[in-house]
Amino acid sequence: MTSEQHKLMKKLQACSFALTEANLYLDSHPTCADGLAYFRRHKDEYEKARAEYEKKYGPLTACAAEGTRKWEWVTQPFPWEYKANEGGED
Amino acid sequence: MWQYEKKLQYPVKIANPNPTLAKVIISQLGGPDGELGASMRYLNQRYSAPCREVQAILSDIGTEELAHMEMISAILYQLTRNLSIKEIKAAGFDAYFVDHTTGIYPQAASGVPFTAAYFQSKGDPLTDLHEDLAAEQKARTTYDNLLRLIDDPDVRDPIKFLREREVVHYQRFGEGLRLVQDMLDSKNFYAFNPSFDK
């Protein structure tokens, strides 16, 4: 994984984590205005980061694949691989 | 239903393989207070939850636990890559190796395979939520014990993240328990099963 891809993956993980936290909090506080505003703000950020990652490096879910010339789902490492988590190869 | 997302919830990047650490960390995959048991506990209990809030908490935390199972498995996978037979013997990893090579199998550190007997689904939301609160604390203690045994910062980092999640989940289950108790009326003051004795 290149350092740019790694950087974008880390950003995506951070945005996604903010959404997970908001989701769990809102489950028990479904009318909290601050919580809802936090969710909306991070949802925008997450969607932008996700679109940028998928455009540059391929699908994060199988359904997000383009399915044109080749099956992109199998062209990127699965996330438990060491090389999917480090950004050394530029 | 579920859809797989090709990313870890938090990065796992372990430069140096170390099967000695894998031997104890495996308990958080298939041990009595591990992530597989946590996920199965919540995803099975959710059907008898009496309100949407608690149904959501159990579904969403049960789903997050699947992502934690994947993180623990990634830690085990990276700690046991590229091992020689000499290293396997020296680390005492041979007992696991003979049955599983370096494949990932859910068992406790003691070698006992995963069993559904590690969790309960009682069909009573007050009983189930008390179990869930205890389960999060037991998992937190296990992570505390792992942190006492591990020096490698590459391994400590994701373990610390997982420990923090136990604390957050405990908080959310506490709120779920409060919601269910607030729903009880004067006719059910002694909190008989609100999902069965309607």
XYZ file of C-alpha atoms in Angstrom, chain A residues 32-76:
45
model
C -30.551 14.524 21.288
C -30.080 17.552 18.966
C -26.312 17.774 19.609
C -25.921 14.069 18.899
C -27.898 14.332 15.662
C -25.841 17.349 14.511
C -22.620 15.436 15.295
C -23.897 12.491 13.224
C -24.794 14.681 10.212
C -21.435 16.481 10.261
C -19.434 13.259 10.344
C -21.677 11.538 7.804
C -20.758 14.170 5.183
C -17.063 13.794 5.981
C -17.312 9.976 5.839
C -19.137 9.944 2.507
C -16.535 12.236 0.909
C -13.610 10.161 2.238
C -15.271 6.919 1.130
C -16.018 8.183 -2.398
C -12.437 9.417 -2.782
C -10.970 6.106 -1.530
C -13.163 3.932 -3.751
C -12.507 6.082 -6.824
C -8.732 5.840 -6.373
C -8.220 2.376 -4.885
C -11.256 0.213 -5.545
C -14.437 -0.954 -3.808
C -14.819 -1.320 -0.026
C -17.870 -3.550 -0.488
C -18.342 -6.062 -3.303
C -21.486 -4.227 -4.448
C -19.478 -1.015 -4.941
C -17.385 -2.670 -7.675
C -17.718 -1.285 -11.210
C -17.774 -4.780 -12.740
C -16.496 -3.700 -16.152
C -13.149 -5.097 -17.338
C -12.147 -7.075 -14.265
C -13.502 -7.860 -10.788
C -11.834 -5.114 -8.718
C -12.855 -6.788 -5.429
C -9.902 -9.174 -5.765
C -7.277 -6.615 -6.796
C -6.654 -5.030 -3.356
